[in-house]
CSV table of C-alpha atoms in Angstrom, one decimal:
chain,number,residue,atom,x,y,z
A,1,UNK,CA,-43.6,-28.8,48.9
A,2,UNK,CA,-46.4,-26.5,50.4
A,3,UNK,CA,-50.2,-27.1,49.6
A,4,UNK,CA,-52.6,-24.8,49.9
A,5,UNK,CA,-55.2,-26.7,51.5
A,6,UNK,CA,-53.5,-26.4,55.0
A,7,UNK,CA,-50.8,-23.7,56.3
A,8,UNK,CA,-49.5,-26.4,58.6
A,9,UNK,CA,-49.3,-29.3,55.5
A,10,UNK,CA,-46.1,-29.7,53.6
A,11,UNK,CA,-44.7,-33.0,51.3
A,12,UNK,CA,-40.9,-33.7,52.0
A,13,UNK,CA,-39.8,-35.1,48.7
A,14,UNK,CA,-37.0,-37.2,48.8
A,15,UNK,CA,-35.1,-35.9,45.2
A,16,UNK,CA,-32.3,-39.0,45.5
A,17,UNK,CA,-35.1,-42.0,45.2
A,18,UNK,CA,-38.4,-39.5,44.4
A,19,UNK,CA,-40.2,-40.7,47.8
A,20,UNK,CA,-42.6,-38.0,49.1
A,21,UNK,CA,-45.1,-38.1,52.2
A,22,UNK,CA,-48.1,-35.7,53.1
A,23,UNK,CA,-47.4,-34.7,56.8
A,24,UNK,CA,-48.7,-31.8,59.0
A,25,UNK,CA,-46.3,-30.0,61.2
A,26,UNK,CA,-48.6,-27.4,63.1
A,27,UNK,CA,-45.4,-24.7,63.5
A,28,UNK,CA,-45.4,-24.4,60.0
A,29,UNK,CA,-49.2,-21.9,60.7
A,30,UNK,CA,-47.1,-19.9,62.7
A,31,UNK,CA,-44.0,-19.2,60.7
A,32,UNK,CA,-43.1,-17.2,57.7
A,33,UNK,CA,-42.3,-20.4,55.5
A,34,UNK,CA,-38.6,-19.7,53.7
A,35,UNK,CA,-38.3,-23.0,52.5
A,36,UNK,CA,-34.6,-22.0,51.9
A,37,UNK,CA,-33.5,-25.9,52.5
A,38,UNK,CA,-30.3,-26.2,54.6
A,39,UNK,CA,-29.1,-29.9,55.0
A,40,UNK,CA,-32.9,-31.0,54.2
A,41,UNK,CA,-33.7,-29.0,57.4
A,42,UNK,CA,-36.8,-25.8,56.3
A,43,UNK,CA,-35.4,-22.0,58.0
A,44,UNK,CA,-38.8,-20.9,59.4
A,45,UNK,CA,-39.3,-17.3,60.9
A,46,UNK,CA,-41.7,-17.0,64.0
A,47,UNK,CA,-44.5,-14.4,62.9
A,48,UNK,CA,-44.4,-13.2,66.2
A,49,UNK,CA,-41.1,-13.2,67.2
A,50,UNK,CA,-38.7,-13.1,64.3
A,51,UNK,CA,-37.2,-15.9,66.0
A,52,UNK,CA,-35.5,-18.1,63.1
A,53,UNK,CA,-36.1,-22.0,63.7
A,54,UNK,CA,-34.6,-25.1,61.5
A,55,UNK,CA,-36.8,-27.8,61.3
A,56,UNK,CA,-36.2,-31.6,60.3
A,57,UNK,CA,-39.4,-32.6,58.8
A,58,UNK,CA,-38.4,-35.8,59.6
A,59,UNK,CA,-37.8,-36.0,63.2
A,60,UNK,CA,-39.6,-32.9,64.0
A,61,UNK,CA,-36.8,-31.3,66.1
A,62,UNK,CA,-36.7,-27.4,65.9
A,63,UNK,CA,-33.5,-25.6,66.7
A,64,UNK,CA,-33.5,-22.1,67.8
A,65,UNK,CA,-31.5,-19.1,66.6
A,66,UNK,CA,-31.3,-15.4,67.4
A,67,UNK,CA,-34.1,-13.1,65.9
A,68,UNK,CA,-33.4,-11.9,62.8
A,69,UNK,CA,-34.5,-8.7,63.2
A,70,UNK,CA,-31.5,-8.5,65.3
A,71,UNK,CA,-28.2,-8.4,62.4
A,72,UNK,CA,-24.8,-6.3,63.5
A,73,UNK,CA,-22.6,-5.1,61.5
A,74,UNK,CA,-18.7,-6.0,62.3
A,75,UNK,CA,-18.0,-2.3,60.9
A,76,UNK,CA,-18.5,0.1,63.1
A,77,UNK,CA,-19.1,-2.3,65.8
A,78,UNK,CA,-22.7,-3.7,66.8
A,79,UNK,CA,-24.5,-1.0,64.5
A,80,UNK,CA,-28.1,-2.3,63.6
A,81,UNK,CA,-28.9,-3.4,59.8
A,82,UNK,CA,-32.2,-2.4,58.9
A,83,UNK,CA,-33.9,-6.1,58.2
A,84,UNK,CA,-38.0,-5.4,56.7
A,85,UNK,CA,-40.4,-7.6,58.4
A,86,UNK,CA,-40.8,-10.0,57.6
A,87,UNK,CA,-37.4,-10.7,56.0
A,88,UNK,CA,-36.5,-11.7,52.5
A,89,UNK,CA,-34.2,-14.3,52.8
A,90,UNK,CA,-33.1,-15.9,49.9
A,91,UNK,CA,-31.1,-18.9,50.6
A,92,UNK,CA,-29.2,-20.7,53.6
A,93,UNK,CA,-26.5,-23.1,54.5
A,94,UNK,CA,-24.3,-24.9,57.3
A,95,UNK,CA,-21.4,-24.6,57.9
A,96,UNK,CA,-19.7,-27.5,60.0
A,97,UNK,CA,-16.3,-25.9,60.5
A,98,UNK,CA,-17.4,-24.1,63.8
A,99,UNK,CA,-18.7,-25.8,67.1
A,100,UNK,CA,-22.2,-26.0,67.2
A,101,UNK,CA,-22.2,-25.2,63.4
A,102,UNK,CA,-23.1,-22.0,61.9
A,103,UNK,CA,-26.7,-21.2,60.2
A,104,UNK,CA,-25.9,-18.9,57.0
A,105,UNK,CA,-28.3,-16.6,55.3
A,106,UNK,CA,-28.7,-14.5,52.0
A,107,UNK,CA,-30.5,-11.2,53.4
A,108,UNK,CA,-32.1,-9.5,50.2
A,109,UNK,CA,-34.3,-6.5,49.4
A,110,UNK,CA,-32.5,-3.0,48.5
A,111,UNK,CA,-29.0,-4.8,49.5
A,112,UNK,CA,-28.2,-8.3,50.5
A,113,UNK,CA,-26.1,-9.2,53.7
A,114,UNK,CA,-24.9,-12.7,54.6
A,115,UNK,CA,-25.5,-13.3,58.4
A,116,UNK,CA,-24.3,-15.7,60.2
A,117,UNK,CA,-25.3,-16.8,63.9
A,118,UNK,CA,-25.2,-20.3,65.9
A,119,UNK,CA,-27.8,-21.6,68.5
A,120,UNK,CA,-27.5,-19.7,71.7
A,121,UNK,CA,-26.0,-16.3,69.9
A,122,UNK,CA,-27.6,-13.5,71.1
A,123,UNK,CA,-27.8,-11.7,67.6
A,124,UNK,CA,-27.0,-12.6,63.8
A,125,UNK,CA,-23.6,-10.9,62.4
A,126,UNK,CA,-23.3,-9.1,59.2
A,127,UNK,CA,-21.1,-11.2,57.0
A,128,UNK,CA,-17.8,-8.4,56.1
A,129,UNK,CA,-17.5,-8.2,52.2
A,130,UNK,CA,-13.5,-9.1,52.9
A,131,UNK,CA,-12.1,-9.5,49.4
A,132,UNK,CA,-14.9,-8.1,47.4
A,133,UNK,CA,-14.7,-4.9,46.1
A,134,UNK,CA,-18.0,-3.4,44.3
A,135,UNK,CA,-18.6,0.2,44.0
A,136,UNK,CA,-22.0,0.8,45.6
A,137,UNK,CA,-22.5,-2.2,47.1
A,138,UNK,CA,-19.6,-3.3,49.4
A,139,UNK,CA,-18.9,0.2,50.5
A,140,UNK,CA,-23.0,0.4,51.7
A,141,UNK,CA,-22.2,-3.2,53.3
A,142,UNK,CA,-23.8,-5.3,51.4
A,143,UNK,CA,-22.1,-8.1,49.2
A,144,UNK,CA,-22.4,-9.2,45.4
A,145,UNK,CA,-24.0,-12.4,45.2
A,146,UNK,CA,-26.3,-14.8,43.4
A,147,UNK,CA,-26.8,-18.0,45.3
A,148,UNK,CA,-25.4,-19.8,48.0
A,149,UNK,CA,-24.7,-23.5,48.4
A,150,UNK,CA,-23.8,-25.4,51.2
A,151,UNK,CA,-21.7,-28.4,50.4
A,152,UNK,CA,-19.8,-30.5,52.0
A,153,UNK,CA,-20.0,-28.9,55.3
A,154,UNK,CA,-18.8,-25.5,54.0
A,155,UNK,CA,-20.9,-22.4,52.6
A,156,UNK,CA,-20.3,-21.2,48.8
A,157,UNK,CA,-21.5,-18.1,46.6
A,158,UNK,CA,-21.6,-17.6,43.5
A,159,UNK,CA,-22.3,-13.6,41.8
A,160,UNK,CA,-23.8,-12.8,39.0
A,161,UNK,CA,-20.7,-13.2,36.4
A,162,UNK,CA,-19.7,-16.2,38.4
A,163,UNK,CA,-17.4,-15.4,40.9
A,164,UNK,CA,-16.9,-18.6,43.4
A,165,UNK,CA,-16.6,-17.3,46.8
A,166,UNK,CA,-17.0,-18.6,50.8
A,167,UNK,CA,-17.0,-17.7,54.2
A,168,UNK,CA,-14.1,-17.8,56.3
A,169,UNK,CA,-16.0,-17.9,59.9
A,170,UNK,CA,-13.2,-16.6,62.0
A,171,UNK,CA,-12.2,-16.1,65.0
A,172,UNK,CA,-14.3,-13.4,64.7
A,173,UNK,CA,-12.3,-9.7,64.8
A,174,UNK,CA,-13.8,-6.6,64.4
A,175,UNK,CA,-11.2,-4.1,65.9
A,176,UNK,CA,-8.4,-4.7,63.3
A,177,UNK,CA,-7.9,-6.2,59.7
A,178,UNK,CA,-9.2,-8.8,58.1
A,179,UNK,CA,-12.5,-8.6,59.6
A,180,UNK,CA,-14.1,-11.8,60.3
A,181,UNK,CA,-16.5,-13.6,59.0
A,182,UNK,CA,-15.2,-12.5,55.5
A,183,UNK,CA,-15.8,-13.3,52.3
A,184,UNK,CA,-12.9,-14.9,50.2
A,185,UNK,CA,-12.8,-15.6,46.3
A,186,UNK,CA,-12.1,-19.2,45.4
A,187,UNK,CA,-12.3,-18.6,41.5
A,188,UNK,CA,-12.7,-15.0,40.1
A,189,UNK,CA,-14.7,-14.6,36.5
A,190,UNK,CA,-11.9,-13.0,33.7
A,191,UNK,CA,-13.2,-14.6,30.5
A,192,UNK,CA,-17.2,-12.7,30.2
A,193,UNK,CA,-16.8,-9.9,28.5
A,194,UNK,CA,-17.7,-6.3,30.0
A,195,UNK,CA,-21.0,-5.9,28.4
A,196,UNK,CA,-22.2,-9.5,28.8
A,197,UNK,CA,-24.9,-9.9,31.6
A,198,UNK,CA,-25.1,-13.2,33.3
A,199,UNK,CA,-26.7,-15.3,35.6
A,200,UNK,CA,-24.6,-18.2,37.7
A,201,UNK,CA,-25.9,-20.6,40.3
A,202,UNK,CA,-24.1,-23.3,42.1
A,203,UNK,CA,-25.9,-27.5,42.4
A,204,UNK,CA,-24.9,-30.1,43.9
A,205,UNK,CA,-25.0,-33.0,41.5
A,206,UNK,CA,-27.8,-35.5,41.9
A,207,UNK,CA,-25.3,-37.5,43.8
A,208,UNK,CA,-24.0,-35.5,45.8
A,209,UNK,CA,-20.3,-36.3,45.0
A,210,UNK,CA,-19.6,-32.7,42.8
A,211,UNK,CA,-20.2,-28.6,43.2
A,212,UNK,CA,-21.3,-27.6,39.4
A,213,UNK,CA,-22.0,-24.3,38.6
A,214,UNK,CA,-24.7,-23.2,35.7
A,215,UNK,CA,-24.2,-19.6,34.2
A,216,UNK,CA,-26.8,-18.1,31.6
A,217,UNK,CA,-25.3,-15.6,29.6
A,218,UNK,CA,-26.7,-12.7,26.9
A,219,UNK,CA,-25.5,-9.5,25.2
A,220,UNK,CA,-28.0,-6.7,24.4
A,221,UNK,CA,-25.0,-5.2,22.4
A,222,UNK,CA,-24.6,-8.3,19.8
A,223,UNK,CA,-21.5,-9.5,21.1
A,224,UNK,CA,-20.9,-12.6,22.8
A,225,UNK,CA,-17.4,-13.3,22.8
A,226,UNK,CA,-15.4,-13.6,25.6
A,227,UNK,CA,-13.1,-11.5,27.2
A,228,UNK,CA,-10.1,-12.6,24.9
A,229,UNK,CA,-12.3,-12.0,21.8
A,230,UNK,CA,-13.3,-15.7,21.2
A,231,UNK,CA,-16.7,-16.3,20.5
A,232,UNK,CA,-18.7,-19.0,22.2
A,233,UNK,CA,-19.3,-22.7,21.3
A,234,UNK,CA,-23.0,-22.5,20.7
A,235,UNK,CA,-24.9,-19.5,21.1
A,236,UNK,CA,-29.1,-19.2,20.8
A,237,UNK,CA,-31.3,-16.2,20.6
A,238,UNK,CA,-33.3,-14.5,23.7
A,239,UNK,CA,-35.4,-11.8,23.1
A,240,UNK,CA,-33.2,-10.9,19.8
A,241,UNK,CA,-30.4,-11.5,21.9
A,242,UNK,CA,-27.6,-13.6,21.2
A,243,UNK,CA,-27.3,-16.2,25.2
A,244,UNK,CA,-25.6,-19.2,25.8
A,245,UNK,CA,-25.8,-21.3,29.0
A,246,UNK,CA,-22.5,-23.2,29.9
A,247,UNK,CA,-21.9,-26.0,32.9
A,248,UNK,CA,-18.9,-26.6,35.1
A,249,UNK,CA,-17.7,-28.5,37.7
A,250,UNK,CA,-15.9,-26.4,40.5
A,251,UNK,CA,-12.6,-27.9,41.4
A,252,UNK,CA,-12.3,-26.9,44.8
A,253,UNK,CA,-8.5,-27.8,45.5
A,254,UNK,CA,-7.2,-26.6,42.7
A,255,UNK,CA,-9.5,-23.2,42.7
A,256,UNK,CA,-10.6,-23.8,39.1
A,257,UNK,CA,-14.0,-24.3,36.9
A,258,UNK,CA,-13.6,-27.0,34.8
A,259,UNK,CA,-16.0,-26.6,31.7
A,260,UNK,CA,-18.7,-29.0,30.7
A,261,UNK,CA,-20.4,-30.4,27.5
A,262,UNK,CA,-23.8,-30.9,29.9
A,263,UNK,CA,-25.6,-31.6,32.5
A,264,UNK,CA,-25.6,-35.4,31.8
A,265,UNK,CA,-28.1,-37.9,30.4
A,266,UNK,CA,-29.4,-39.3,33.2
A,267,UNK,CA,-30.5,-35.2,35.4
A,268,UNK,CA,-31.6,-31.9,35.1
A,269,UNK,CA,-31.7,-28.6,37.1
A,270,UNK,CA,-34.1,-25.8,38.6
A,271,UNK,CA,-31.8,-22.9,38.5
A,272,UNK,CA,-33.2,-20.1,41.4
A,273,UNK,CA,-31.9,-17.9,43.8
A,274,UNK,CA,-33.6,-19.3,46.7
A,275,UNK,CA,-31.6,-22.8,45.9
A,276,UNK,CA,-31.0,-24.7,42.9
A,277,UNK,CA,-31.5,-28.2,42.5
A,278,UNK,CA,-30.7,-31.2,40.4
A,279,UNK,CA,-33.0,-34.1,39.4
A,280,UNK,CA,-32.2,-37.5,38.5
A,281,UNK,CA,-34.3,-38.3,35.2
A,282,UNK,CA,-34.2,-42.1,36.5
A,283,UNK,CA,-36.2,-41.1,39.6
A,284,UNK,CA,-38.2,-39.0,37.8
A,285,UNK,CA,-38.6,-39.9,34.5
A,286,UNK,CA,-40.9,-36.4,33.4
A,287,UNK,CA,-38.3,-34.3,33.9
A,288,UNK,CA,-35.8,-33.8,30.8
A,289,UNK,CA,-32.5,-35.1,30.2
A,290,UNK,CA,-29.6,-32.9,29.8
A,291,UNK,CA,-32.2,-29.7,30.4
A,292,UNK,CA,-31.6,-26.7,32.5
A,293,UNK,CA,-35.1,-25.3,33.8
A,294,UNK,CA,-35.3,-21.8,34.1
A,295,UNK,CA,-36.8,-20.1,36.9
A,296,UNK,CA,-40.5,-18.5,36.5
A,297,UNK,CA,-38.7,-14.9,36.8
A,298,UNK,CA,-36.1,-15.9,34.3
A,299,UNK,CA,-38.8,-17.5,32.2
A,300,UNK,CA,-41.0,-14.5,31.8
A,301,UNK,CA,-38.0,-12.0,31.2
A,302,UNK,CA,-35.6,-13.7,28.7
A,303,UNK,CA,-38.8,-15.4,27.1
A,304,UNK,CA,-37.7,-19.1,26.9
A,305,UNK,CA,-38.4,-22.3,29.5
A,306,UNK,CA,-35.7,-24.6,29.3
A,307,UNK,CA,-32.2,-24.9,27.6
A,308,UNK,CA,-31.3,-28.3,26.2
A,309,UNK,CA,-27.7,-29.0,25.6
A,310,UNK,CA,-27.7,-32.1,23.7
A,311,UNK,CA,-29.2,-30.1,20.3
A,312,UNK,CA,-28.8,-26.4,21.9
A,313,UNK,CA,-32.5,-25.3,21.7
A,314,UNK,CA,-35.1,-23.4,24.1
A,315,UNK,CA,-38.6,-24.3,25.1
A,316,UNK,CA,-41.4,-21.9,25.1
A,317,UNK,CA,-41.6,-20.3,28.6
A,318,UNK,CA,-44.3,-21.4,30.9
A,319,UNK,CA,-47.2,-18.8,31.7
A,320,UNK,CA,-48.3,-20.2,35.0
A,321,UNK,CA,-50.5,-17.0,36.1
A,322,UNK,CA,-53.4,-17.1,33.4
A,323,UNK,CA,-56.6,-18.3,33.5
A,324,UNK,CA,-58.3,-19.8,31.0
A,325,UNK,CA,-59.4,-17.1,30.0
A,326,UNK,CA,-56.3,-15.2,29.6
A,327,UNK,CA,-56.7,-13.0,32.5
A,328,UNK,CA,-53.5,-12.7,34.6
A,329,UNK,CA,-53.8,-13.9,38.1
A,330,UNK,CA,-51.5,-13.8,41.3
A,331,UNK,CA,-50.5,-17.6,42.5
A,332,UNK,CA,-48.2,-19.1,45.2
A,333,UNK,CA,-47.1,-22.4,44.4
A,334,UNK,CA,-48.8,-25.3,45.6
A,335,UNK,CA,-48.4,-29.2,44.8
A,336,UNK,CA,-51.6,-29.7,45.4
A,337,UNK,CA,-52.4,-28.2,41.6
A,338,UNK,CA,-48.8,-28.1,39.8
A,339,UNK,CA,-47.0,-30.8,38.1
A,340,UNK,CA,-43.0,-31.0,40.1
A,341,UNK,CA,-41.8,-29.3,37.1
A,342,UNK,CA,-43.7,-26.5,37.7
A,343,UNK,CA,-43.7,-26.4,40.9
A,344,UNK,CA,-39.9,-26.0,41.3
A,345,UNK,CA,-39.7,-23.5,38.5
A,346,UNK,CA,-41.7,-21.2,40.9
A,347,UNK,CA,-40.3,-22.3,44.4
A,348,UNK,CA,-36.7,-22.2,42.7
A,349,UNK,CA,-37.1,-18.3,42.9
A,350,UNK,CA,-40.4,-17.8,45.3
A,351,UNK,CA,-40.0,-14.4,47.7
């Protein structure tokens, strides 16, 4: 957790036991600060250099990675993506099935990319789109996608609809097909109907042992029902819009969802698309039970806080950029003044 005080003060907090510890790490004044946690290691971009760095706030060790103003396409060959400085990434993950293992990123501003690149590369590679097929987005090279998740030593992604898809890494080709790295679908979305917008991010459970996906749903059209014509278990209203939010685990073997009646009484979850995490109420008995916490851009579009699954309802959202006054004000988030609540509402989702 950043504080304003200090550029180079942080608080590692520990979300399996709720332990947290004020340190200073004097790189942190010199780096863009993505906070995009990989493996409870912080992706930090050099403000000079554009050099990306992973840090363990715990041992201190940096490891180094190519520049990330330097990303190649696999197709044509070594052509340039045009990254802004400083970059918008939205998300990381390792994955363990190369040797060293491979530092993913979510890329995002007019497209996103997922780049890839391990220490010593001399640039990062455009992920290839592979299997998915989006007009006016795969054909400009970006991909589809929502969050990313690394679990078990493997990257996942989820789209919008929720789509389950990952990385296969290679041996990278570029000269013939399949292009690699390459996305590849583990579960494709055939039950939200056409006019149904959605929302899907992937958790690990407070335990670590399961991948869960949450997906909120609405229709500005009045229909929720399903692509078979069924209409949902419980619905609420959004803006005059009927939404529901759903829960499942993803079976990974089998290539399946497998529905859920909640997120359990015992956690809850910050849904973002930086990272999404899940709480154990035990640890951190403020937090609510069963609860899904909306981010702070969710929050201030669909107009509700949180989604309670035990009794269906919504909280009022929270308006964290008023005075007391009224007057609007700009904020970054800080734990030296927000509650954790609030705090991962707006780092959940923080550019």
């Amino acid at each position: 957790m950043s504080h304003c005080a200090s550029p180079s003060r942080c608080t590692p907090l520990n979300v399996a036991t709720g332990a947290r510890v004020d340190v200073d790490f004097p790189e942190l004044s010199t780096h863009h600060r993505h906070f995009c946690l990989a493996e409870d290691l912080l992706v930090l971009c050099d403000k000079a250099s554009n050099a990306i760095r992973l840090l363990n706030p715990l041992t201190r060790v940096l490891v180094e990675f190519p520049a990330i103003s330097d990303v190649r396409f696999l197709d044509p060959p070594s052509t340039k993506v045009d990254v802004p400085n400083p970059p918008v990434i939205k998300g990381a993950g390792i994955d363990d099935s190369t040797c060293p293992p491979t530092l993913v990123l979510c890329l995002r501003n007019k497209l996103s990319h997922v780049v890839c690149a391990k220490p010593g590369d001399g640039h990062w590679v455009s992920v290839h789109h592979g299997e998915q097929r989006v007009v006016l987005v795969t054909a400009l090279g970006g991909i589809l996608l929502q969050s990313l998740l690394s679990f078990r030593g493997r990257c996942y992604f989820t789209t919008p609809r929720g789509d389950i898809m990952t990385v296969d890494l290679g041996p990278m080709t570029s000269h013939r097909s399949p292009k690699k790295p390459r996305m590849v679908y583990l579960h494709r979305e055939m039950a939200l109907g056409d006019r149904v917008e959605a929302a899907s991010y992937l958790v690990r459970s407070h335990n670590d042992d399961r991948m869960l996906m949450v997906r909120y749903s609405f229709s500005r059209h009045g229909d929720l029902t399903d692509g078979d014509g069924n209409p949902p278990v419980k619905t609420f209203m959004s803006c005059g819009n009927p939404s529901r939010m759903e829960v499942s685990e993803m079976d990974i073997d089998g290539r399946r969802l497998i529905p859920l009646h909640g997120i359990g009484n015992s956690a809850a979850v910050f849904v973002g698309d930086t990272h999404s995490i899940m709480l154990s109420t035990g640890k951190f008995p403020k937090i609510a039970a069963n609860t899904v916490y909306m981010n702070y851009f969710w929050q201030r579009v669909r107009r509700f806080g949180t989604y309670q699954f035990e009794d269906g309802t919504t909280t009022l959202p929270r308006d964290l950029r008023r005075n007391k006054e009224g007057r609007e004000e700009g904020f970054s988030p800080c734990a030296c003044h927000l509650e954790l609540d609030d705090y991962l509402i707006c780092h959940s989702h923080s550019r």
